[in-house]
PDB file of C-alpha atoms and ligand atoms in Angstrom:
ATOM      1  CA  MET A   1     -15.401  -2.639  20.374  1.00  0.00           C
ATOM      2  CA  LYS A   2     -13.295  -5.628  19.613  1.00  0.00           C
ATOM      3  CA  VAL A   3     -15.232  -8.535  18.683  1.00  0.00           C
ATOM      4  CA  LEU A   4     -13.754 -11.963  19.282  1.00  0.00           C
ATOM      5  CA  ILE A   5     -15.537 -15.043  17.877  1.00  0.00           C
ATOM      6  CA  HIS A   6     -14.062 -18.431  19.124  1.00  0.00           C
ATOM      7  CA  ALA A   7     -14.771 -21.703  17.896  1.00  0.00           C
ATOM      8  CA  THR A   8     -15.713 -23.377  21.223  1.00  0.00           C
ATOM      9  CA  PRO A   9     -16.957 -21.864  24.616  1.00  0.00           C
ATOM     10  CA  GLU A  10     -13.755 -23.327  26.245  1.00  0.00           C
ATOM     11  CA  LEU A  11     -11.591 -21.122  23.779  1.00  0.00           C
ATOM     12  CA  ALA A  12     -13.645 -18.103  24.574  1.00  0.00           C
ATOM     13  CA  ILE A  13     -13.580 -18.777  28.363  1.00  0.00           C
ATOM     14  CA  ALA A  14      -9.773 -19.212  27.999  1.00  0.00           C
ATOM     15  CA  ARG A  15      -9.278 -15.947  26.329  1.00  0.00           C
ATOM     16  CA  ALA A  16     -11.398 -13.953  28.925  1.00  0.00           C
ATOM     17  CA  ALA A  17      -9.174 -15.608  31.662  1.00  0.00           C
ATOM     18  CA  ASP A  18      -5.970 -14.601  29.852  1.00  0.00           C
ATOM     19  CA  GLN A  19      -7.148 -10.944  29.689  1.00  0.00           C
ATOM     20  CA  ILE A  20      -7.234 -10.874  33.394  1.00  0.00           C
ATOM     21  CA  VAL A  21      -3.795 -12.721  33.545  1.00  0.00           C
ATOM     22  CA  ALA A  22      -2.157 -10.331  31.230  1.00  0.00           C
ATOM     23  CA  ARG A  23      -3.556  -7.175  33.073  1.00  0.00           C
ATOM     24  CA  LEU A  24      -2.206  -8.260  36.438  1.00  0.00           C
ATOM     25  CA  ASP A  25       1.124  -9.223  34.845  1.00  0.00           C
ATOM     26  CA  ALA A  26       1.346  -5.687  33.449  1.00  0.00           C
ATOM     27  CA  LEU A  27      -0.467  -3.923  36.280  1.00  0.00           C
ATOM     28  CA  PRO A  28      -0.351  -6.081  39.708  1.00  0.00           C
ATOM     29  CA  GLY A  29      -2.178  -3.432  41.533  1.00  0.00           C
ATOM     30  CA  THR A  30      -5.308  -3.218  39.221  1.00  0.00           C
ATOM     31  CA  VAL A  31      -8.537  -2.865  40.602  1.00  0.00           C
ATOM     32  CA  LEU A  32     -10.725  -5.800  39.177  1.00  0.00           C
ATOM     33  CA  GLY A  33     -14.373  -5.698  38.581  1.00  0.00           C
ATOM     34  CA  LEU A  34     -15.740  -9.260  38.852  1.00  0.00           C
ATOM     35  CA  ALA A  35     -19.080 -10.803  37.986  1.00  0.00           C
ATOM     36  CA  THR A  36     -20.992 -14.103  39.068  1.00  0.00           C
ATOM     37  CA  GLY A  37     -23.551 -16.378  37.281  1.00  0.00           C
ATOM     38  CA  GLY A  38     -22.857 -19.602  35.365  1.00  0.00           C
ATOM     39  CA  THR A  39     -20.615 -17.936  32.579  1.00  0.00           C
ATOM     40  CA  MET A  40     -17.951 -16.936  34.999  1.00  0.00           C
ATOM     41  CA  GLU A  41     -17.653 -20.277  36.861  1.00  0.00           C
ATOM     42  CA  ALA A  42     -15.281 -21.808  34.388  1.00  0.00           C
ATOM     43  CA  VAL A  43     -13.453 -18.384  33.860  1.00  0.00           C
ATOM     44  CA  TYR A  44     -12.578 -18.503  37.688  1.00  0.00           C
ATOM     45  CA  ALA A  45     -11.730 -22.437  37.482  1.00  0.00           C
ATOM     46  CA  ARG A  46      -9.113 -21.322  34.873  1.00  0.00           C
ATOM     47  CA  LEU A  47      -7.834 -18.500  36.925  1.00  0.00           C
ATOM     48  CA  ILE A  48      -7.326 -20.790  39.865  1.00  0.00           C
ATOM     49  CA  GLU A  49      -5.246 -23.172  37.552  1.00  0.00           C
ATOM     50  CA  HIS A  50      -3.222 -20.302  36.372  1.00  0.00           C
ATOM     51  CA  HIS A  51      -2.615 -19.279  39.992  1.00  0.00           C
ATOM     52  CA  ARG A  52      -1.757 -22.725  41.206  1.00  0.00           C
ATOM     53  CA  ARG A  53       0.834 -22.895  38.260  1.00  0.00           C
ATOM     54  CA  GLY A  54       2.474 -19.737  39.690  1.00  0.00           C
ATOM     55  CA  GLU A  55       1.206 -17.743  36.482  1.00  0.00           C
ATOM     56  CA  VAL A  56      -0.934 -15.189  38.189  1.00  0.00           C
ATOM     57  CA  SER A  57      -0.989 -13.583  41.683  1.00  0.00           C
ATOM     58  CA  PHE A  58      -3.788 -11.422  42.972  1.00  0.00           C
ATOM     59  CA  ALA A  59      -1.935 -10.557  46.013  1.00  0.00           C
ATOM     60  CA  GLN A  60      -1.265  -6.747  45.008  1.00  0.00           C
ATOM     61  CA  SER A  61      -4.883  -6.187  43.472  1.00  0.00           C
ATOM     62  CA  ARG A  62      -8.335  -5.400  44.860  1.00  0.00           C
ATOM     63  CA  SER A  63     -11.805  -6.473  43.683  1.00  0.00           C
ATOM     64  CA  PHE A  64     -15.254  -5.143  43.621  1.00  0.00           C
ATOM     65  CA  ASN A  65     -18.115  -7.272  42.370  1.00  0.00           C
ATOM     66  CA  LEU A  66     -20.820  -6.027  40.102  1.00  0.00           C
ATOM     67  CA  ASP A  67     -23.844  -6.663  42.495  1.00  0.00           C
ATOM     68  CA  GLU A  68     -25.558  -8.558  45.349  1.00  0.00           C
ATOM     69  CA  TYR A  69     -29.047  -9.697  45.978  1.00  0.00           C
ATOM     70  CA  VAL A  70     -30.789  -7.400  48.506  1.00  0.00           C
ATOM     71  CA  GLY A  71     -31.909  -9.240  51.738  1.00  0.00           C
ATOM     72  CA  LEU A  72     -29.215 -12.100  51.499  1.00  0.00           C
ATOM     73  CA  PRO A  73     -26.545 -11.608  54.293  1.00  0.00           C
ATOM     74  CA  PRO A  74     -23.046 -12.618  52.984  1.00  0.00           C
ATOM     75  CA  ASP A  75     -23.163 -16.155  54.450  1.00  0.00           C
ATOM     76  CA  HIS A  76     -26.279 -16.979  52.768  1.00  0.00           C
ATOM     77  CA  PRO A  77     -25.635 -20.148  50.575  1.00  0.00           C
ATOM     78  CA  ARG A  78     -26.975 -18.272  47.302  1.00  0.00           C
ATOM     79  CA  SER A  79     -25.490 -15.043  48.127  1.00  0.00           C
ATOM     80  CA  TYR A  80     -22.811 -13.563  45.587  1.00  0.00           C
ATOM     81  CA  TRP A  81     -20.286 -13.445  48.288  1.00  0.00           C
ATOM     82  CA  ARG A  82     -20.758 -17.039  48.905  1.00  0.00           C
ATOM     83  CA  TYR A  83     -20.462 -17.775  45.271  1.00  0.00           C
ATOM     84  CA  MET A  84     -17.234 -15.533  45.086  1.00  0.00           C
ATOM     85  CA  ARG A  85     -15.552 -17.498  47.928  1.00  0.00           C
ATOM     86  CA  GLY A  86     -16.461 -20.773  46.547  1.00  0.00           C
ATOM     87  CA  HIS A  87     -15.601 -20.255  43.111  1.00  0.00           C
ATOM     88  CA  LEU A  88     -12.517 -17.786  43.489  1.00  0.00           C
ATOM     89  CA  PHE A  89     -11.473 -16.083  46.715  1.00  0.00           C
ATOM     90  CA  ASP A  90     -10.785 -19.002  48.715  1.00  0.00           C
ATOM     91  CA  HIS A  91      -8.556 -20.533  46.117  1.00  0.00           C
ATOM     92  CA  VAL A  92      -6.272 -17.431  45.257  1.00  0.00           C
ATOM     93  CA  ASP A  93      -4.206 -15.083  47.093  1.00  0.00           C
ATOM     94  CA  PHE A  94      -6.260 -11.853  47.610  1.00  0.00           C
ATOM     95  CA  ALA A  95      -5.000  -9.852  50.572  1.00  0.00           C
ATOM     96  CA  GLU A  96      -7.312  -9.862  53.620  1.00  0.00           C
ATOM     97  CA  GLY A  97     -10.123  -7.152  53.081  1.00  0.00           C
ATOM     98  CA  ALA A  98      -9.294  -6.688  49.368  1.00  0.00           C
ATOM     99  CA  THR A  99     -12.343  -8.008  47.999  1.00  0.00           C
ATOM    100  CA  HIS A 100     -15.614  -6.190  48.206  1.00  0.00           C
ATOM    101  CA  LEU A 101     -19.129  -6.855  47.399  1.00  0.00           C
ATOM    102  CA  PRO A 102     -22.165  -4.871  48.315  1.00  0.00           C
ATOM    103  CA  ARG A 103     -23.852  -6.009  51.645  1.00  0.00           C
ATOM    104  CA  GLY A 104     -27.112  -7.534  50.554  1.00  0.00           C
ATOM    105  CA  ASP A 105     -28.217  -7.325  54.317  1.00  0.00           C
ATOM    106  CA  ALA A 106     -27.586  -3.779  54.846  1.00  0.00           C
ATOM    107  CA  ALA A 107     -30.261  -2.061  56.965  1.00  0.00           C
ATOM    108  CA  ASP A 108     -30.295   0.665  54.530  1.00  0.00           C
ATOM    109  CA  PRO A 109     -29.581  -0.940  51.036  1.00  0.00           C
ATOM    110  CA  GLU A 110     -29.651   2.522  49.128  1.00  0.00           C
ATOM    111  CA  ALA A 111     -27.143   4.122  51.501  1.00  0.00           C
ATOM    112  CA  GLU A 112     -25.065   0.879  51.152  1.00  0.00           C
ATOM    113  CA  ALA A 113     -25.294   1.169  47.369  1.00  0.00           C
ATOM    114  CA  ALA A 114     -24.062   4.889  47.346  1.00  0.00           C
ATOM    115  CA  ALA A 115     -21.352   4.111  50.042  1.00  0.00           C
ATOM    116  CA  TYR A 116     -20.260   1.141  47.348  1.00  0.00           C
ATOM    117  CA  GLU A 117     -20.290   3.524  44.480  1.00  0.00           C
ATOM    118  CA  LYS A 118     -18.022   5.768  46.637  1.00  0.00           C
ATOM    119  CA  ALA A 119     -15.478   3.175  47.479  1.00  0.00           C
ATOM    120  CA  ILE A 120     -15.319   2.263  43.944  1.00  0.00           C
ATOM    121  CA  ALA A 121     -14.325   5.777  43.047  1.00  0.00           C
ATOM    122  CA  ALA A 122     -11.956   6.260  46.088  1.00  0.00           C
ATOM    123  CA  ALA A 123     -10.062   2.963  44.981  1.00  0.00           C
ATOM    124  CA  GLY A 124      -9.501   4.927  41.524  1.00  0.00           C
ATOM    125  CA  ASP A 125     -12.414   3.188  39.716  1.00  0.00           C
ATOM    126  CA  ILE A 126     -12.036  -0.180  38.176  1.00  0.00           C
ATOM    127  CA  GLY A 127      -9.165  -1.252  35.910  1.00  0.00           C
ATOM    128  CA  LEU A 128     -10.327  -4.331  34.316  1.00  0.00           C
ATOM    129  CA  GLN A 129     -14.073  -5.113  34.457  1.00  0.00           C
ATOM    130  CA  LEU A 130     -15.319  -8.727  33.754  1.00  0.00           C
ATOM    131  CA  LEU A 131     -18.756  -8.869  32.413  1.00  0.00           C
ATOM    132  CA  GLY A 132     -21.314 -11.626  31.494  1.00  0.00           C
ATOM    133  CA  LEU A 133     -24.412 -10.961  29.323  1.00  0.00           C
ATOM    134  CA  GLY A 134     -28.179 -11.194  30.259  1.00  0.00           C
ATOM    135  CA  ALA A 135     -30.369 -12.917  27.667  1.00  0.00           C
ATOM    136  CA  ASN A 136     -32.188  -9.626  27.865  1.00  0.00           C
ATOM    137  CA  GLY A 137     -28.973  -7.386  27.248  1.00  0.00           C
ATOM    138  CA  HIS A 138     -28.341  -6.799  31.087  1.00  0.00           C
ATOM    139  CA  ILE A 139     -24.920  -6.198  32.301  1.00  0.00           C
ATOM    140  CA  GLY A 140     -24.435  -6.283  36.093  1.00  0.00           C
ATOM    141  CA  PHE A 141     -28.319  -6.284  37.174  1.00  0.00           C
ATOM    142  CA  ASN A 142     -28.863  -3.068  34.885  1.00  0.00           C
ATOM    143  CA  GLU A 143     -32.230  -4.242  33.466  1.00  0.00           C
ATOM    144  CA  PRO A 144     -33.680  -2.988  30.223  1.00  0.00           C
ATOM    145  CA  THR A 145     -34.506   0.788  30.612  1.00  0.00           C
ATOM    146  CA  SER A 146     -31.668   1.446  33.114  1.00  0.00           C
ATOM    147  CA  SER A 147     -30.366   4.748  32.653  1.00  0.00           C
ATOM    148  CA  LEU A 148     -27.016   4.537  30.517  1.00  0.00           C
ATOM    149  CA  SER A 149     -25.577   7.032  33.160  1.00  0.00           C
ATOM    150  CA  SER A 150     -26.641   5.085  36.170  1.00  0.00           C
ATOM    151  CA  LEU A 151     -24.525   4.715  39.143  1.00  0.00           C
ATOM    152  CA  THR A 152     -24.662   2.026  41.842  1.00  0.00           C
ATOM    153  CA  ARG A 153     -28.047   1.657  43.240  1.00  0.00           C
ATOM    154  CA  ILE A 154     -31.124  -0.750  43.729  1.00  0.00           C
ATOM    155  CA  LYS A 155     -32.696  -2.269  40.705  1.00  0.00           C
ATOM    156  CA  THR A 156     -35.836  -4.468  40.560  1.00  0.00           C
ATOM    157  CA  LEU A 157     -35.007  -7.698  38.688  1.00  0.00           C
ATOM    158  CA  THR A 158     -36.970  -8.628  35.795  1.00  0.00           C
ATOM    159  CA  ARG A 159     -39.280 -11.656  35.631  1.00  0.00           C
ATOM    160  CA  SER A 160     -37.085 -13.222  32.949  1.00  0.00           C
ATOM    161  CA  THR A 161     -33.828 -12.657  35.087  1.00  0.00           C
ATOM    162  CA  ARG A 162     -35.418 -14.277  38.027  1.00  0.00           C
ATOM    163  CA  GLU A 163     -36.474 -17.040  36.155  1.00  0.00           C
ATOM    164  CA  ALA A 164     -32.931 -17.618  34.657  1.00  0.00           C
ATOM    165  CA  ASN A 165     -31.530 -17.407  38.200  1.00  0.00           C
ATOM    166  CA  ALA A 166     -34.223 -19.720  39.690  1.00  0.00           C
ATOM    167  CA  ARG A 167     -31.865 -22.533  38.947  1.00  0.00           C
ATOM    168  CA  TYR A 168     -29.796 -21.843  42.107  1.00  0.00           C
ATOM    169  CA  PHE A 169     -32.692 -21.691  44.482  1.00  0.00           C
ATOM    170  CA  ASP A 170     -34.639 -24.480  45.804  1.00  0.00           C
ATOM    171  CA  ASN A 171     -37.980 -22.612  45.088  1.00  0.00           C
ATOM    172  CA  PRO A 172     -38.264 -20.105  42.306  1.00  0.00           C
ATOM    173  CA  ASP A 173     -40.104 -17.809  44.512  1.00  0.00           C
ATOM    174  CA  ASP A 174     -36.866 -17.670  46.830  1.00  0.00           C
ATOM    175  CA  VAL A 175     -35.165 -15.556  44.058  1.00  0.00           C
ATOM    176  CA  PRO A 176     -34.953 -12.131  45.459  1.00  0.00           C
ATOM    177  CA  ARG A 177     -36.602  -9.377  43.646  1.00  0.00           C
ATOM    178  CA  LEU A 178     -34.146  -6.514  44.155  1.00  0.00           C
ATOM    179  CA  ALA A 179     -30.164  -6.148  43.857  1.00  0.00           C
ATOM    180  CA  ILE A 180     -27.694  -3.511  44.450  1.00  0.00           C
ATOM    181  CA  THR A 181     -25.712  -3.127  41.282  1.00  0.00           C
ATOM    182  CA  MET A 182     -22.997  -1.028  39.714  1.00  0.00           C
ATOM    183  CA  GLY A 183     -24.459   1.310  37.336  1.00  0.00           C
ATOM    184  CA  ILE A 184     -23.788   1.326  33.596  1.00  0.00           C
ATOM    185  CA  GLY A 185     -22.111   4.729  34.243  1.00  0.00           C
ATOM    186  CA  THR A 186     -19.761   2.825  36.978  1.00  0.00           C
ATOM    187  CA  ILE A 187     -18.969   0.131  34.529  1.00  0.00           C
ATOM    188  CA  MET A 188     -18.203   2.944  31.756  1.00  0.00           C
ATOM    189  CA  ARG A 189     -15.731   4.143  33.983  1.00  0.00           C
ATOM    190  CA  ALA A 190     -13.591   1.222  33.819  1.00  0.00           C
ATOM    191  CA  ASP A 191     -10.282   1.357  32.040  1.00  0.00           C
ATOM    192  CA  GLU A 192     -10.919  -1.657  30.214  1.00  0.00           C
ATOM    193  CA  VAL A 193     -13.778  -3.972  29.681  1.00  0.00           C
ATOM    194  CA  VAL A 194     -13.898  -7.687  28.787  1.00  0.00           C
ATOM    195  CA  LEU A 195     -17.577  -8.934  28.390  1.00  0.00           C
ATOM    196  CA  LEU A 196     -17.867 -13.047  27.691  1.00  0.00           C
ATOM    197  CA  ALA A 197     -21.115 -14.840  26.318  1.00  0.00           C
ATOM    198  CA  TYR A 198     -21.622 -18.195  24.915  1.00  0.00           C
ATOM    199  CA  GLY A 199     -24.444 -20.256  23.962  1.00  0.00           C
ATOM    200  CA  ASP A 200     -27.458 -19.776  21.550  1.00  0.00           C
ATOM    201  CA  SER A 201     -29.388 -18.090  24.565  1.00  0.00           C
ATOM    202  CA  LYS A 202     -27.060 -15.178  24.452  1.00  0.00           C
ATOM    203  CA  ALA A 203     -27.006 -14.687  20.407  1.00  0.00           C
ATOM    204  CA  GLU A 204     -29.954 -12.068  20.378  1.00  0.00           C
ATOM    205  CA  ALA A 205     -28.662 -10.122  23.075  1.00  0.00           C
ATOM    206  CA  ALA A 206     -25.213 -10.160  21.663  1.00  0.00           C
ATOM    207  CA  ALA A 207     -26.418  -8.770  18.401  1.00  0.00           C
ATOM    208  CA  ALA A 208     -28.330  -6.046  19.950  1.00  0.00           C
ATOM    209  CA  MET A 209     -25.446  -4.944  22.150  1.00  0.00           C
ATOM    210  CA  ILE A 210     -22.716  -5.044  19.087  1.00  0.00           C
ATOM    211  CA  GLU A 211     -24.775  -4.043  16.149  1.00  0.00           C
ATOM    212  CA  GLY A 212     -28.146  -2.792  17.563  1.00  0.00           C
ATOM    213  CA  PRO A 213     -28.709   0.868  18.283  1.00  0.00           C
ATOM    214  CA  LEU A 214     -27.286   2.322  21.516  1.00  0.00           C
ATOM    215  CA  SER A 215     -30.344   2.089  23.787  1.00  0.00           C
ATOM    216  CA  ALA A 216     -31.380   1.606  27.316  1.00  0.00           C
ATOM    217  CA  ALA A 217     -33.703  -1.201  25.748  1.00  0.00           C
ATOM    218  CA  CYS A 218     -30.330  -3.228  25.457  1.00  0.00           C
ATOM    219  CA  PRO A 219     -28.145  -2.013  28.477  1.00  0.00           C
ATOM    220  CA  ALA A 220     -24.897  -3.525  27.124  1.00  0.00           C
ATOM    221  CA  SER A 221     -25.202  -1.771  23.880  1.00  0.00           C
ATOM    222  CA  ALA A 222     -23.719   1.188  26.213  1.00  0.00           C
ATOM    223  CA  LEU A 223     -20.306  -0.619  25.735  1.00  0.00           C
ATOM    224  CA  GLN A 224     -20.582   0.649  22.035  1.00  0.00           C
ATOM    225  CA  MET A 225     -19.317   3.973  23.738  1.00  0.00           C
ATOM    226  CA  HIS A 226     -16.575   2.413  25.735  1.00  0.00           C
ATOM    227  CA  ARG A 227     -12.949   3.094  24.756  1.00  0.00           C
ATOM    228  CA  LYS A 228     -11.593  -0.306  25.359  1.00  0.00           C
ATOM    229  CA  ALA A 229     -14.224  -2.894  25.322  1.00  0.00           C
ATOM    230  CA  THR A 230     -13.446  -6.606  24.150  1.00  0.00           C
ATOM    231  CA  ILE A 231     -16.234  -8.826  23.373  1.00  0.00           C
ATOM    232  CA  VAL A 232     -15.561 -12.604  23.475  1.00  0.00           C
ATOM    233  CA  LEU A 233     -18.028 -14.878  22.062  1.00  0.00           C
ATOM    234  CA  ASP A 234     -18.466 -18.485  20.850  1.00  0.00           C
ATOM    235  CA  GLN A 235     -19.676 -19.421  17.497  1.00  0.00           C
ATOM    236  CA  ALA A 236     -23.288 -19.982  18.812  1.00  0.00           C
ATOM    237  CA  ALA A 237     -23.523 -16.702  20.716  1.00  0.00           C
ATOM    238  CA  ALA A 238     -22.175 -14.752  17.474  1.00  0.00           C
ATOM    239  CA  SER A 239     -24.662 -16.623  15.243  1.00  0.00           C
ATOM    240  CA  ARG A 240     -27.010 -13.556  14.791  1.00  0.00           C
ATOM    241  CA  LEU A 241     -24.239 -11.051  14.168  1.00  0.00           C
ATOM    242  CA  LYS A 242     -24.701  -9.380  10.421  1.00  0.00           C
ATOM    243  CA  LEU A 243     -21.059  -8.455  10.450  1.00  0.00           C
ATOM    244  CA  ARG A 244     -19.757 -11.800  11.706  1.00  0.00           C
ATOM    245  CA  ASP A 245     -17.533 -12.300   8.467  1.00  0.00           C
ATOM    246  CA  TYR A 246     -15.959  -8.971   9.030  1.00  0.00           C
ATOM    247  CA  TYR A 247     -14.996  -9.662  12.647  1.00  0.00           C
ATOM    248  CA  GLU A 248     -13.716 -13.187  11.668  1.00  0.00           C
ATOM    249  CA  GLU A 249     -11.539 -11.571   9.173  1.00  0.00           C
ATOM    250  CA  VAL A 250     -10.053  -8.848  11.568  1.00  0.00           C
ATOM    251  CA  HIS A 251      -9.453 -11.615  14.223  1.00  0.00           C
ATOM    252  CA  PRO A 252      -9.379 -15.043  12.826  1.00  0.00           C
ATOM    253  CA  GLY A 253     -10.499 -17.710  15.259  1.00  0.00           C
ATOM    254  CA  GLY A 254     -11.016 -14.871  17.942  1.00  0.00           C
ATOM    255  CA  ARG A 255      -6.986 -14.406  18.014  1.00  0.00           C
ATOM    256  CA  ASP A 256      -5.716 -10.809  18.807  1.00  0.00           C
ATOM    257  CA  ASP A 257      -2.519  -9.422  20.079  1.00  0.00           C
ATOM    258  CA  LEU A 258      -2.940 -10.421  23.614  1.00  0.00           C
ATOM    259  CA  VAL A 259      -2.116 -14.096  22.947  1.00  0.00           C
TER     260      VAL A 259
HETATM  261  C1  F6R B 301     -23.785 -11.452  37.722  1.00  0.00           C
HETATM  262  C2  F6R B 301     -24.360 -10.510  36.700  1.00  0.00           C
HETATM  263  C3  F6R B 301     -25.053 -10.694  35.449  1.00  0.00           C
HETATM  264  C4  F6R B 301     -24.983 -12.023  34.933  1.00  0.00           C
HETATM  265  C5  F6R B 301     -25.581 -12.270  33.596  1.00  0.00           C
HETATM  266  C6  F6R B 301     -25.458 -13.546  32.845  1.00  0.00           C
HETATM  267  O1  F6R B 301     -22.841 -10.801  38.548  1.00  0.00           O
HETATM  268  O2  F6R B 301     -23.607  -9.524  36.803  1.00  0.00           O
HETATM  269  O3  F6R B 301     -25.026  -9.567  34.447  1.00  0.00           O
HETATM  270  O4  F6R B 301     -23.371 -11.769  34.112  1.00  0.00           O
HETATM  271  O5  F6R B 301     -26.969 -12.414  34.185  1.00  0.00           O
HETATM  272  O6  F6R B 301     -25.439 -14.762  33.964  1.00  0.00           O
HETATM  273  P1  F6R B 301     -25.115 -16.156  33.395  1.00  0.00           P
HETATM  274  O7  F6R B 301     -23.515 -16.045  33.309  1.00  0.00           O
HETATM  275  O8  F6R B 301     -25.572 -17.023  34.592  1.00  0.00           O
HETATM  276  O9  F6R B 301     -25.690 -16.410  32.058  1.00  0.00           O
END
């Protein structure tokens, strides 16, 4: 794992966005794995800025999002499909049909999950996977105790995840209980992974992910086994790392050879 600790959330966000720009520059046909949530809003805003300045194009790439709520049709205001259109897809140059999310309103969600997994594999698997981190250590919606070799499937969201996401819904009871999510095994097949986390609320999960045991109790700890995982944190999210001095010595200010 490459652990990059930045002075501010803004610098961490910029570093995560830069990794996507660098990947698309080197390999324009990259299959991107994309995430939603509060953390990613600023990353997508930066990517849109880069795109408007002519510094990045998505025209030859394809994307697969990590997850979608079961029961929400694509045009539902809280669906992840709507989130992605609003925060990225409508503002950059992906080709028609190049962006994918599972259908939350599929008649048979299990079949939809299996078909989504197949589509990812048929695309040659994810080239660069962008990840956020749940305060409980989840990646995608792989909640604690998820199999570390799981594939795309239905997961029941924990109460804490539903509470964390209630801010997007008018009524906390409206947060769906189930989601279709890429599995940890799906994510682990990605060529490279960049996980971004900032703020105090992520400090405990970040420490468990980086320095805790490899354990389904913290699904993100599976990234310890990934060949090319970059973890981008701000000072607050890094505050519980025991080897923080070491990471800061290797990568002062979170700098590495990407920038
Ligand atoms: C969303 C996703 C989740 C989020 C995580 C953090 O597609 O896969 O794992 O990345 O729940 O969410 P925020 O960024 O809202 O704290």
